[in-house]
Amino acid sequence: MLMTTEAENPKAATTPVPARPVPTQPPVPVATGTAVPAISVRNLSVSFGNNLVLKRVTFDIPPSFRNCYHRSERLRQIHLPPLSQPDA
Amino acid sequence: MHELVPSARMEGEIRLFGEDIYGRSVEPVLVRRRVGMVFQKSNPFPTMSIADNVTVGLRLNGLRNKSLLAERTEQSLVMAALWEEVKDRLSAPAVSLSGGQQQRLCIARALAVQPEVVLMDEPASALDPLATSKIEDLILELKQDYTIVIVTHNMQQAARISASTAFFYLGELVEYGSTSKMFTNPGRKQTEDYVTGRFG
């Protein structure tokens, strides 16, 4: 059963209703429209000899949730030493 | 890897988080570190132990700190849902594991260098249904942290575990979109025919 405030309060139909504040939205988990794609492929063709295995393929793969929002933090945590570091 | 094949030819552009991976200033080793790969057939290094397989990428990158290596070993095996099964035999040969365990070990090895993207080429096609289920559960967990690109010929698997699906046929991209749309309301008849089993 649907219940409306108008049915319970006859004045409600004539009383101006103040605009409800727009709630603050939490971050959208996957911002596919605005985030930099994790992988972006443009006009990709790959062939092996005469065998064309990809023909001018174009598409974007959006990043995952934490890729998108915590990427900088993840990169900060990577403390791999320089490639030229000699053995200890 | 295709550059190792003499007859291979490539045109176009691939960007990883906006950076052209074929750019002149881009170091291929760093690209490789940021993109983990898991193949159809599990390929642990047969002469190495379980622990050494996990840390091989780190050691090749110069990491020698034993406590850090041990920490990364545990982290990676936990992420790959294998730690509880192998924690008491880390020095055992990797090839002593079952096929499904070996594939999860390869996933742990890929995760150990903390990539941003993981490429999986039919990672469960050589596994039994139980092992496949474990790999799929693992992918569902990992995709929170990593962007995972998986190649599969298993339509049900694609529908179960992916957010977006691209359908390729004979080298051409037929259609790409959200998995729910691709499987319930595809835009191309060829896609519909494939996902409904009319061909392929």
PDB file of C-alpha atoms in Angstrom:
ATOM      1  CA  MET A   1       0.000   0.000   0.000  1.00  0.00           C
ATOM      2  CA  LEU A   2       1.251   3.488  -0.849  1.00  0.00           C
ATOM      3  CA  MET A   3       0.883   6.219   1.741  1.00  0.00           C
ATOM      4  CA  THR A   4       1.224   9.886   0.921  1.00  0.00           C
ATOM      5  CA  THR A   5       1.601  12.873   3.207  1.00  0.00           C
ATOM      6  CA  GLU A   6      -1.097  14.679   1.241  1.00  0.00           C
ATOM      7  CA  ALA A   7      -3.702  12.135   2.360  1.00  0.00           C
ATOM      8  CA  GLU A   8      -2.761  12.560   6.001  1.00  0.00           C
ATOM      9  CA  ASN A   9      -2.434  16.325   5.915  1.00  0.00           C
ATOM     10  CA  PRO A  10      -4.932  18.184   3.710  1.00  0.00           C
ATOM     11  CA  LYS A  11      -2.947  21.417   4.097  1.00  0.00           C
ATOM     12  CA  ALA A  12       0.041  19.813   2.502  1.00  0.00           C
ATOM     13  CA  ALA A  13      -1.430  20.205  -0.981  1.00  0.00           C
ATOM     14  CA  THR A  14      -1.546  24.003  -0.667  1.00  0.00           C
ATOM     15  CA  THR A  15       1.507  24.586   1.561  1.00  0.00           C
ATOM     16  CA  PRO A  16       4.647  25.328  -0.466  1.00  0.00           C
ATOM     17  CA  VAL A  17       7.163  22.582   0.033  1.00  0.00           C
ATOM     18  CA  PRO A  18      10.700  23.865   0.586  1.00  0.00           C
ATOM     19  CA  ALA A  19      13.250  22.469  -1.794  1.00  0.00           C
ATOM     20  CA  ARG A  20      15.084  19.526  -0.305  1.00  0.00           C
ATOM     21  CA  PRO A  21      18.815  19.937  -0.023  1.00  0.00           C
ATOM     22  CA  VAL A  22      20.737  17.808  -2.485  1.00  0.00           C
ATOM     23  CA  PRO A  23      22.516  15.123  -0.456  1.00  0.00           C
ATOM     24  CA  THR A  24      26.268  14.951  -0.739  1.00  0.00           C
ATOM     25  CA  GLN A  25      27.109  12.050  -3.022  1.00  0.00           C
ATOM     26  CA  PRO A  26      29.883   9.628  -2.092  1.00  0.00           C
ATOM     27  CA  PRO A  27      32.542   9.048  -4.741  1.00  0.00           C
ATOM     28  CA  VAL A  28      31.236   7.081  -7.692  1.00  0.00           C
ATOM     29  CA  PRO A  29      32.980   3.672  -7.599  1.00  0.00           C
ATOM     30  CA  VAL A  30      33.959   3.620 -11.269  1.00  0.00           C
ATOM     31  CA  ALA A  31      34.166   6.993 -12.959  1.00  0.00           C
ATOM     32  CA  THR A  32      34.220   5.526 -16.432  1.00  0.00           C
ATOM     33  CA  GLY A  33      33.266   8.758 -18.139  1.00  0.00           C
ATOM     34  CA  THR A  34      35.917  10.992 -16.624  1.00  0.00           C
ATOM     35  CA  ALA A  35      38.781   8.830 -15.373  1.00  0.00           C
ATOM     36  CA  VAL A  36      41.878   8.264 -17.466  1.00  0.00           C
ATOM     37  CA  PRO A  37      41.420   4.803 -18.979  1.00  0.00           C
ATOM     38  CA  ALA A  38      43.634   2.089 -17.519  1.00  0.00           C
ATOM     39  CA  ILE A  39      44.249   0.923 -21.073  1.00  0.00           C
ATOM     40  CA  SER A  40      43.490   2.925 -24.169  1.00  0.00           C
ATOM     41  CA  VAL A  41      43.866   1.290 -27.572  1.00  0.00           C
ATOM     42  CA  ARG A  42      43.709   3.326 -30.779  1.00  0.00           C
ATOM     43  CA  ASN A  43      43.659   1.918 -34.314  1.00  0.00           C
ATOM     44  CA  LEU A  44      45.705  -1.073 -33.257  1.00  0.00           C
ATOM     45  CA  SER A  45      46.607  -3.543 -35.959  1.00  0.00           C
ATOM     46  CA  VAL A  46      48.856  -6.533 -35.328  1.00  0.00           C
ATOM     47  CA  SER A  47      49.980  -9.018 -37.917  1.00  0.00           C
ATOM     48  CA  PHE A  48      52.297 -11.987 -38.023  1.00  0.00           C
ATOM     49  CA  GLY A  49      53.484 -12.319 -41.600  1.00  0.00           C
ATOM     50  CA  ASN A  50      50.334 -12.306 -43.721  1.00  0.00           C
ATOM     51  CA  ASN A  51      48.136 -13.206 -40.766  1.00  0.00           C
ATOM     52  CA  LEU A  52      46.372 -10.052 -39.567  1.00  0.00           C
ATOM     53  CA  VAL A  53      45.247 -10.876 -36.013  1.00  0.00           C
ATOM     54  CA  LEU A  54      43.945  -7.426 -35.036  1.00  0.00           C
ATOM     55  CA  LYS A  55      42.373  -4.989 -37.498  1.00  0.00           C
ATOM     56  CA  ARG A  56      42.409  -1.316 -36.472  1.00  0.00           C
ATOM     57  CA  VAL A  57      40.940  -1.951 -33.052  1.00  0.00           C
ATOM     58  CA  THR A  58      39.961   0.983 -30.824  1.00  0.00           C
ATOM     59  CA  PHE A  59      38.588   0.765 -27.273  1.00  0.00           C
ATOM     60  CA  ASP A  60      39.175   1.970 -23.703  1.00  0.00           C
ATOM     61  CA  ILE A  61      39.256  -0.105 -20.537  1.00  0.00           C
ATOM     62  CA  PRO A  62      38.256   1.864 -17.430  1.00  0.00           C
ATOM     63  CA  PRO A  63      40.310   1.468 -14.264  1.00  0.00           C
ATOM     64  CA  SER A  64      38.972  -0.525 -11.343  1.00  0.00           C
ATOM     65  CA  PHE A  65      37.624   1.220  -8.280  1.00  0.00           C
ATOM     66  CA  ARG A  66      40.854   1.365  -6.326  1.00  0.00           C
ATOM     67  CA  ASN A  67      42.953   1.780  -9.431  1.00  0.00           C
ATOM     68  CA  CYS A  68      40.987   4.924 -10.008  1.00  0.00           C
ATOM     69  CA  TYR A  69      40.887   6.423  -6.529  1.00  0.00           C
ATOM     70  CA  HIS A  70      43.942   5.029  -4.807  1.00  0.00           C
ATOM     71  CA  ARG A  71      46.365   4.740  -7.684  1.00  0.00           C
ATOM     72  CA  SER A  72      48.658   7.436  -6.409  1.00  0.00           C
ATOM     73  CA  GLU A  73      48.704   5.814  -2.983  1.00  0.00           C
ATOM     74  CA  ARG A  74      49.479   2.416  -4.485  1.00  0.00           C
ATOM     75  CA  LEU A  75      52.320   3.871  -6.502  1.00  0.00           C
ATOM     76  CA  ARG A  76      53.639   5.605  -3.400  1.00  0.00           C
ATOM     77  CA  GLN A  77      53.790   2.257  -1.615  1.00  0.00           C
ATOM     78  CA  ILE A  78      55.964   0.698  -4.280  1.00  0.00           C
ATOM     79  CA  HIS A  79      59.512   0.932  -3.013  1.00  0.00           C
ATOM     80  CA  LEU A  80      61.404  -1.182  -5.456  1.00  0.00           C
ATOM     81  CA  PRO A  81      65.076  -0.262  -5.588  1.00  0.00           C
ATOM     82  CA  PRO A  82      66.695   1.002  -8.789  1.00  0.00           C
ATOM     83  CA  LEU A  83      67.265  -1.640 -11.415  1.00  0.00           C
ATOM     84  CA  SER A  84      70.991  -1.057 -11.343  1.00  0.00           C
ATOM     85  CA  GLN A  85      71.375  -1.689  -7.620  1.00  0.00           C
ATOM     86  CA  PRO A  86      74.074  -4.356  -7.066  1.00  0.00           C
ATOM     87  CA  ASP A  87      73.450  -7.427  -4.968  1.00  0.00           C
ATOM     88  CA  ALA A  88      73.747  -6.911  -1.209  1.00  0.00           C
TER      89      ALA A  88
ATOM     90  CA  MET B   1      56.608  -9.966 -26.693  1.00  0.00           C
ATOM     91  CA  HIS B   2      55.359  -9.859 -30.278  1.00  0.00           C
ATOM     92  CA  GLU B   3      58.537  -7.952 -31.154  1.00  0.00           C
ATOM     93  CA  LEU B   4      60.431 -11.204 -30.614  1.00  0.00           C
ATOM     94  CA  VAL B   5      58.688 -12.615 -33.688  1.00  0.00           C
ATOM     95  CA  PRO B   6      60.542 -11.434 -36.822  1.00  0.00           C
ATOM     96  CA  SER B   7      57.424 -11.275 -39.010  1.00  0.00           C
ATOM     97  CA  ALA B   8      55.350  -9.396 -36.426  1.00  0.00           C
ATOM     98  CA  ARG B   9      54.135  -5.929 -37.336  1.00  0.00           C
ATOM     99  CA  MET B  10      52.171  -3.515 -35.210  1.00  0.00           C
ATOM    100  CA  GLU B  11      50.471  -0.192 -35.939  1.00  0.00           C
ATOM    101  CA  GLY B  12      48.441   2.061 -33.723  1.00  0.00           C
ATOM    102  CA  GLU B  13      48.701   3.131 -30.130  1.00  0.00           C
ATOM    103  CA  ILE B  14      48.381   1.565 -26.685  1.00  0.00           C
ATOM    104  CA  ARG B  15      48.269   3.835 -23.646  1.00  0.00           C
ATOM    105  CA  LEU B  16      48.609   2.709 -20.032  1.00  0.00           C
ATOM    106  CA  PHE B  17      46.975   5.303 -17.790  1.00  0.00           C
ATOM    107  CA  GLY B  18      47.550   7.859 -20.522  1.00  0.00           C
ATOM    108  CA  GLU B  19      51.187   6.964 -21.270  1.00  0.00           C
ATOM    109  CA  ASP B  20      52.093   5.598 -24.672  1.00  0.00           C
ATOM    110  CA  ILE B  21      53.780   2.284 -23.867  1.00  0.00           C
ATOM    111  CA  TYR B  22      55.701   2.461 -27.149  1.00  0.00           C
ATOM    112  CA  GLY B  23      56.916   6.005 -26.432  1.00  0.00           C
ATOM    113  CA  ARG B  24      60.637   6.637 -26.887  1.00  0.00           C
ATOM    114  CA  SER B  25      61.163   7.568 -23.228  1.00  0.00           C
ATOM    115  CA  VAL B  26      59.228   4.615 -21.852  1.00  0.00           C
ATOM    116  CA  GLU B  27      61.319   1.848 -20.326  1.00  0.00           C
ATOM    117  CA  PRO B  28      59.877  -1.567 -21.334  1.00  0.00           C
ATOM    118  CA  VAL B  29      60.979  -3.102 -18.022  1.00  0.00           C
ATOM    119  CA  LEU B  30      58.897  -0.574 -16.117  1.00  0.00           C
ATOM    120  CA  VAL B  31      55.900  -1.220 -18.349  1.00  0.00           C
ATOM    121  CA  ARG B  32      56.325  -4.923 -17.687  1.00  0.00           C
ATOM    122  CA  ARG B  33      56.425  -4.260 -13.935  1.00  0.00           C
ATOM    123  CA  ARG B  34      53.154  -2.351 -14.100  1.00  0.00           C
ATOM    124  CA  VAL B  35      51.371  -5.006 -16.146  1.00  0.00           C
ATOM    125  CA  GLY B  36      51.181  -8.503 -14.705  1.00  0.00           C
ATOM    126  CA  MET B  37      50.483 -11.472 -16.954  1.00  0.00           C
ATOM    127  CA  VAL B  38      48.906 -14.862 -16.324  1.00  0.00           C
ATOM    128  CA  PHE B  39      48.765 -17.409 -19.112  1.00  0.00           C
ATOM    129  CA  GLN B  40      46.475 -20.236 -20.189  1.00  0.00           C
ATOM    130  CA  LYS B  41      48.761 -22.937 -18.916  1.00  0.00           C
ATOM    131  CA  SER B  42      50.316 -22.427 -15.524  1.00  0.00           C
ATOM    132  CA  ASN B  43      54.026 -21.825 -15.947  1.00  0.00           C
ATOM    133  CA  PRO B  44      55.790 -21.817 -12.583  1.00  0.00           C
ATOM    134  CA  PHE B  45      59.565 -22.012 -12.795  1.00  0.00           C
ATOM    135  CA  PRO B  46      60.018 -25.772 -12.370  1.00  0.00           C
ATOM    136  CA  THR B  47      63.368 -25.665 -10.606  1.00  0.00           C
ATOM    137  CA  MET B  48      62.260 -23.090  -8.038  1.00  0.00           C
ATOM    138  CA  SER B  49      60.435 -23.456  -4.754  1.00  0.00           C
ATOM    139  CA  ILE B  50      56.977 -22.013  -4.137  1.00  0.00           C
ATOM    140  CA  ALA B  51      58.428 -18.995  -2.325  1.00  0.00           C
ATOM    141  CA  ASP B  52      61.113 -18.388  -4.938  1.00  0.00           C
ATOM    142  CA  ASN B  53      58.502 -18.432  -7.695  1.00  0.00           C
ATOM    143  CA  VAL B  54      56.574 -15.672  -5.931  1.00  0.00           C
ATOM    144  CA  THR B  55      59.602 -13.461  -5.368  1.00  0.00           C
ATOM    145  CA  VAL B  56      61.436 -14.040  -8.638  1.00  0.00           C
ATOM    146  CA  GLY B  57      60.237 -10.757 -10.155  1.00  0.00           C
ATOM    147  CA  LEU B  58      61.256  -8.798  -7.073  1.00  0.00           C
ATOM    148  CA  ARG B  59      64.683 -10.411  -6.986  1.00  0.00           C
ATOM    149  CA  LEU B  60      65.202  -9.786 -10.691  1.00  0.00           C
ATOM    150  CA  ASN B  61      64.407  -6.152  -9.935  1.00  0.00           C
ATOM    151  CA  GLY B  62      67.181  -6.095  -7.358  1.00  0.00           C
ATOM    152  CA  LEU B  63      65.309  -6.618  -4.095  1.00  0.00           C
ATOM    153  CA  ARG B  64      67.457  -8.596  -1.643  1.00  0.00           C
ATOM    154  CA  ASN B  65      66.005  -7.739   1.767  1.00  0.00           C
ATOM    155  CA  LYS B  66      64.955 -11.146   3.132  1.00  0.00           C
ATOM    156  CA  SER B  67      62.321  -9.889   5.537  1.00  0.00           C
ATOM    157  CA  LEU B  68      60.731  -7.756   2.812  1.00  0.00           C
ATOM    158  CA  LEU B  69      60.812 -10.698   0.423  1.00  0.00           C
ATOM    159  CA  ALA B  70      59.144 -12.896   3.049  1.00  0.00           C
ATOM    160  CA  GLU B  71      56.540 -10.225   3.683  1.00  0.00           C
ATOM    161  CA  ARG B  72      55.776  -9.877  -0.024  1.00  0.00           C
ATOM    162  CA  THR B  73      55.613 -13.668  -0.379  1.00  0.00           C
ATOM    163  CA  GLU B  74      52.939 -13.920   2.278  1.00  0.00           C
ATOM    164  CA  GLN B  75      51.006 -10.887   0.982  1.00  0.00           C
ATOM    165  CA  SER B  76      50.974 -12.200  -2.574  1.00  0.00           C
ATOM    166  CA  LEU B  77      50.000 -15.724  -1.603  1.00  0.00           C
ATOM    167  CA  VAL B  78      47.214 -14.388   0.612  1.00  0.00           C
ATOM    168  CA  MET B  79      45.937 -12.242  -2.258  1.00  0.00           C
ATOM    169  CA  ALA B  80      46.064 -15.269  -4.539  1.00  0.00           C
ATOM    170  CA  ALA B  81      44.092 -17.311  -1.973  1.00  0.00           C
ATOM    171  CA  LEU B  82      46.903 -19.842  -1.730  1.00  0.00           C
ATOM    172  CA  TRP B  83      48.642 -18.953   1.545  1.00  0.00           C
ATOM    173  CA  GLU B  84      46.675 -21.300   3.798  1.00  0.00           C
ATOM    174  CA  GLU B  85      47.394 -24.228   1.492  1.00  0.00           C
ATOM    175  CA  VAL B  86      51.145 -23.701   1.174  1.00  0.00           C
ATOM    176  CA  LYS B  87      52.330 -21.734   4.201  1.00  0.00           C
ATOM    177  CA  ASP B  88      53.919 -24.827   5.756  1.00  0.00           C
ATOM    178  CA  ARG B  89      55.801 -25.885   2.636  1.00  0.00           C
ATOM    179  CA  LEU B  90      57.081 -22.708   1.016  1.00  0.00           C
ATOM    180  CA  SER B  91      60.375 -24.347   0.177  1.00  0.00           C
ATOM    181  CA  ALA B  92      58.713 -27.252  -1.643  1.00  0.00           C
ATOM    182  CA  PRO B  93      59.043 -27.359  -5.440  1.00  0.00           C
ATOM    183  CA  ALA B  94      56.365 -25.338  -7.200  1.00  0.00           C
ATOM    184  CA  VAL B  95      55.652 -28.282  -9.488  1.00  0.00           C
ATOM    185  CA  SER B  96      54.512 -30.327  -6.480  1.00  0.00           C
ATOM    186  CA  LEU B  97      51.320 -28.251  -6.425  1.00  0.00           C
ATOM    187  CA  SER B  98      48.119 -29.207  -8.253  1.00  0.00           C
ATOM    188  CA  GLY B  99      47.246 -27.518 -11.542  1.00  0.00           C
ATOM    189  CA  GLY B 100      44.835 -25.079  -9.918  1.00  0.00           C
ATOM    190  CA  GLN B 101      47.326 -24.282  -7.167  1.00  0.00           C
ATOM    191  CA  GLN B 102      50.056 -23.724  -9.746  1.00  0.00           C
ATOM    192  CA  GLN B 103      47.829 -21.249 -11.581  1.00  0.00           C
ATOM    193  CA  ARG B 104      47.137 -19.377  -8.336  1.00  0.00           C
ATOM    194  CA  LEU B 105      50.885 -19.408  -7.689  1.00  0.00           C
ATOM    195  CA  CYS B 106      51.381 -17.753 -11.085  1.00  0.00           C
ATOM    196  CA  ILE B 107      48.806 -15.141 -10.095  1.00  0.00           C
ATOM    197  CA  ALA B 108      50.692 -14.581  -6.813  1.00  0.00           C
ATOM    198  CA  ARG B 109      53.900 -14.198  -8.815  1.00  0.00           C
ATOM    199  CA  ALA B 110      52.230 -11.600 -11.022  1.00  0.00           C
ATOM    200  CA  LEU B 111      50.868  -9.698  -8.011  1.00  0.00           C
ATOM    201  CA  ALA B 112      54.171  -9.708  -6.098  1.00  0.00           C
ATOM    202  CA  VAL B 113      55.607  -6.842  -8.151  1.00  0.00           C
ATOM    203  CA  GLN B 114      52.448  -4.815  -7.431  1.00  0.00           C
ATOM    204  CA  PRO B 115      51.211  -4.250 -10.959  1.00  0.00           C
ATOM    205  CA  GLU B 116      48.367  -1.915 -11.821  1.00  0.00           C
ATOM    206  CA  VAL B 117      46.895  -4.033 -14.603  1.00  0.00           C
ATOM    207  CA  VAL B 118      46.760  -7.825 -14.784  1.00  0.00           C
ATOM    208  CA  LEU B 119      46.340  -9.530 -18.163  1.00  0.00           C
ATOM    209  CA  MET B 120      44.913 -13.035 -17.990  1.00  0.00           C
ATOM    210  CA  ASP B 121      44.829 -15.204 -21.107  1.00  0.00           C
ATOM    211  CA  GLU B 122      42.252 -17.932 -20.494  1.00  0.00           C
ATOM    212  CA  PRO B 123      43.527 -18.468 -16.950  1.00  0.00           C
ATOM    213  CA  ALA B 124      41.065 -21.230 -16.104  1.00  0.00           C
ATOM    214  CA  SER B 125      40.633 -23.035 -19.417  1.00  0.00           C
ATOM    215  CA  ALA B 126      42.978 -25.861 -18.422  1.00  0.00           C
ATOM    216  CA  LEU B 127      41.468 -26.325 -14.955  1.00  0.00           C
ATOM    217  CA  ASP B 128      38.680 -28.489 -13.550  1.00  0.00           C
ATOM    218  CA  PRO B 129      35.412 -26.842 -12.430  1.00  0.00           C
ATOM    219  CA  LEU B 130      36.440 -26.614  -8.763  1.00  0.00           C
ATOM    220  CA  ALA B 131      39.782 -24.981  -9.544  1.00  0.00           C
ATOM    221  CA  THR B 132      38.044 -22.737 -12.083  1.00  0.00           C
ATOM    222  CA  SER B 133      35.627 -21.606  -9.410  1.00  0.00           C
ATOM    223  CA  LYS B 134      38.520 -20.691  -7.113  1.00  0.00           C
ATOM    224  CA  ILE B 135      40.192 -18.678  -9.867  1.00  0.00           C
ATOM    225  CA  GLU B 136      36.932 -16.865 -10.636  1.00  0.00           C
ATOM    226  CA  ASP B 137      36.373 -16.064  -6.943  1.00  0.00           C
ATOM    227  CA  LEU B 138      39.921 -14.760  -6.845  1.00  0.00           C
ATOM    228  CA  ILE B 139      39.374 -12.563  -9.914  1.00  0.00           C
ATOM    229  CA  LEU B 140      36.218 -11.113  -8.385  1.00  0.00           C
ATOM    230  CA  GLU B 141      38.241 -10.219  -5.283  1.00  0.00           C
ATOM    231  CA  LEU B 142      41.265  -8.887  -7.135  1.00  0.00           C
ATOM    232  CA  LYS B 143      39.289  -6.688  -9.497  1.00  0.00           C
ATOM    233  CA  GLN B 144      38.630  -4.328  -6.614  1.00  0.00           C
ATOM    234  CA  ASP B 145      42.324  -3.499  -6.571  1.00  0.00           C
ATOM    235  CA  TYR B 146      43.531  -4.224 -10.062  1.00  0.00           C
ATOM    236  CA  THR B 147      42.276  -3.568 -13.540  1.00  0.00           C
ATOM    237  CA  ILE B 148      41.982  -7.090 -14.905  1.00  0.00           C
ATOM    238  CA  VAL B 149      41.793  -7.883 -18.607  1.00  0.00           C
ATOM    239  CA  ILE B 150      40.801 -11.481 -19.186  1.00  0.00           C
ATOM    240  CA  VAL B 151      40.540 -13.381 -22.452  1.00  0.00           C
ATOM    241  CA  THR B 152      38.024 -16.199 -22.355  1.00  0.00           C
ATOM    242  CA  HIS B 153      35.987 -18.330 -24.740  1.00  0.00           C
ATOM    243  CA  ASN B 154      33.663 -19.255 -21.899  1.00  0.00           C
ATOM    244  CA  MET B 155      30.578 -17.051 -22.246  1.00  0.00           C
ATOM    245  CA  GLN B 156      29.260 -17.940 -18.806  1.00  0.00           C
ATOM    246  CA  GLN B 157      32.577 -17.057 -17.245  1.00  0.00           C
ATOM    247  CA  ALA B 158      32.632 -13.674 -18.990  1.00  0.00           C
ATOM    248  CA  ALA B 159      29.108 -12.987 -17.791  1.00  0.00           C
ATOM    249  CA  ARG B 160      29.946 -14.019 -14.221  1.00  0.00           C
ATOM    250  CA  ILE B 161      33.123 -12.121 -13.573  1.00  0.00           C
ATOM    251  CA  SER B 162      33.476  -9.124 -15.886  1.00  0.00           C
ATOM    252  CA  ALA B 163      32.184  -5.574 -15.807  1.00  0.00           C
ATOM    253  CA  SER B 164      32.821  -4.819 -19.473  1.00  0.00           C
ATOM    254  CA  THR B 165      33.002  -7.205 -22.402  1.00  0.00           C
ATOM    255  CA  ALA B 166      34.548  -6.873 -25.842  1.00  0.00           C
ATOM    256  CA  PHE B 167      33.637  -9.373 -28.541  1.00  0.00           C
ATOM    257  CA  PHE B 168      36.343  -9.945 -31.139  1.00  0.00           C
ATOM    258  CA  TYR B 169      35.795 -12.011 -34.276  1.00  0.00           C
ATOM    259  CA  LEU B 170      38.518 -12.774 -36.801  1.00  0.00           C
ATOM    260  CA  GLY B 171      40.645  -9.888 -35.583  1.00  0.00           C
ATOM    261  CA  GLU B 172      37.879  -7.293 -35.590  1.00  0.00           C
ATOM    262  CA  LEU B 173      36.212  -5.730 -32.588  1.00  0.00           C
ATOM    263  CA  VAL B 174      32.553  -6.485 -33.193  1.00  0.00           C
ATOM    264  CA  GLU B 175      31.160  -4.832 -30.066  1.00  0.00           C
ATOM    265  CA  TYR B 176      32.290  -3.504 -26.707  1.00  0.00           C
ATOM    266  CA  GLY B 177      30.106  -2.496 -23.787  1.00  0.00           C
ATOM    267  CA  SER B 178      28.928  -3.305 -20.301  1.00  0.00           C
ATOM    268  CA  THR B 179      28.702  -7.031 -19.701  1.00  0.00           C
ATOM    269  CA  SER B 180      25.028  -6.840 -18.772  1.00  0.00           C
ATOM    270  CA  LYS B 181      24.181  -5.093 -22.043  1.00  0.00           C
ATOM    271  CA  MET B 182      26.373  -7.378 -24.137  1.00  0.00           C
ATOM    272  CA  PHE B 183      24.627 -10.451 -22.766  1.00  0.00           C
ATOM    273  CA  THR B 184      21.053  -9.184 -22.549  1.00  0.00           C
ATOM    274  CA  ASN B 185      20.695  -6.565 -25.254  1.00  0.00           C
ATOM    275  CA  PRO B 186      23.675  -6.576 -27.617  1.00  0.00           C
ATOM    276  CA  GLY B 187      23.751  -3.955 -30.334  1.00  0.00           C
ATOM    277  CA  ARG B 188      25.049  -6.232 -33.090  1.00  0.00           C
ATOM    278  CA  LYS B 189      23.386  -9.370 -34.378  1.00  0.00           C
ATOM    279  CA  GLN B 190      26.764 -11.084 -34.624  1.00  0.00           C
ATOM    280  CA  THR B 191      27.248 -10.555 -30.893  1.00  0.00           C
ATOM    281  CA  GLU B 192      23.790 -11.888 -30.152  1.00  0.00           C
ATOM    282  CA  ASP B 193      24.390 -14.946 -32.302  1.00  0.00           C
ATOM    283  CA  TYR B 194      27.627 -15.656 -30.474  1.00  0.00           C
ATOM    284  CA  VAL B 195      26.464 -15.126 -26.895  1.00  0.00           C
ATOM    285  CA  THR B 196      23.349 -17.208 -27.544  1.00  0.00           C
ATOM    286  CA  GLY B 197      25.403 -20.042 -28.977  1.00  0.00           C
ATOM    287  CA  ARG B 198      24.213 -19.840 -32.602  1.00  0.00           C
ATOM    288  CA  PHE B 199      27.828 -20.069 -33.672  1.00  0.00           C
ATOM    289  CA  GLY B 200      31.270 -20.366 -32.170  1.00  0.00           C
TER     290      GLY B 200
END
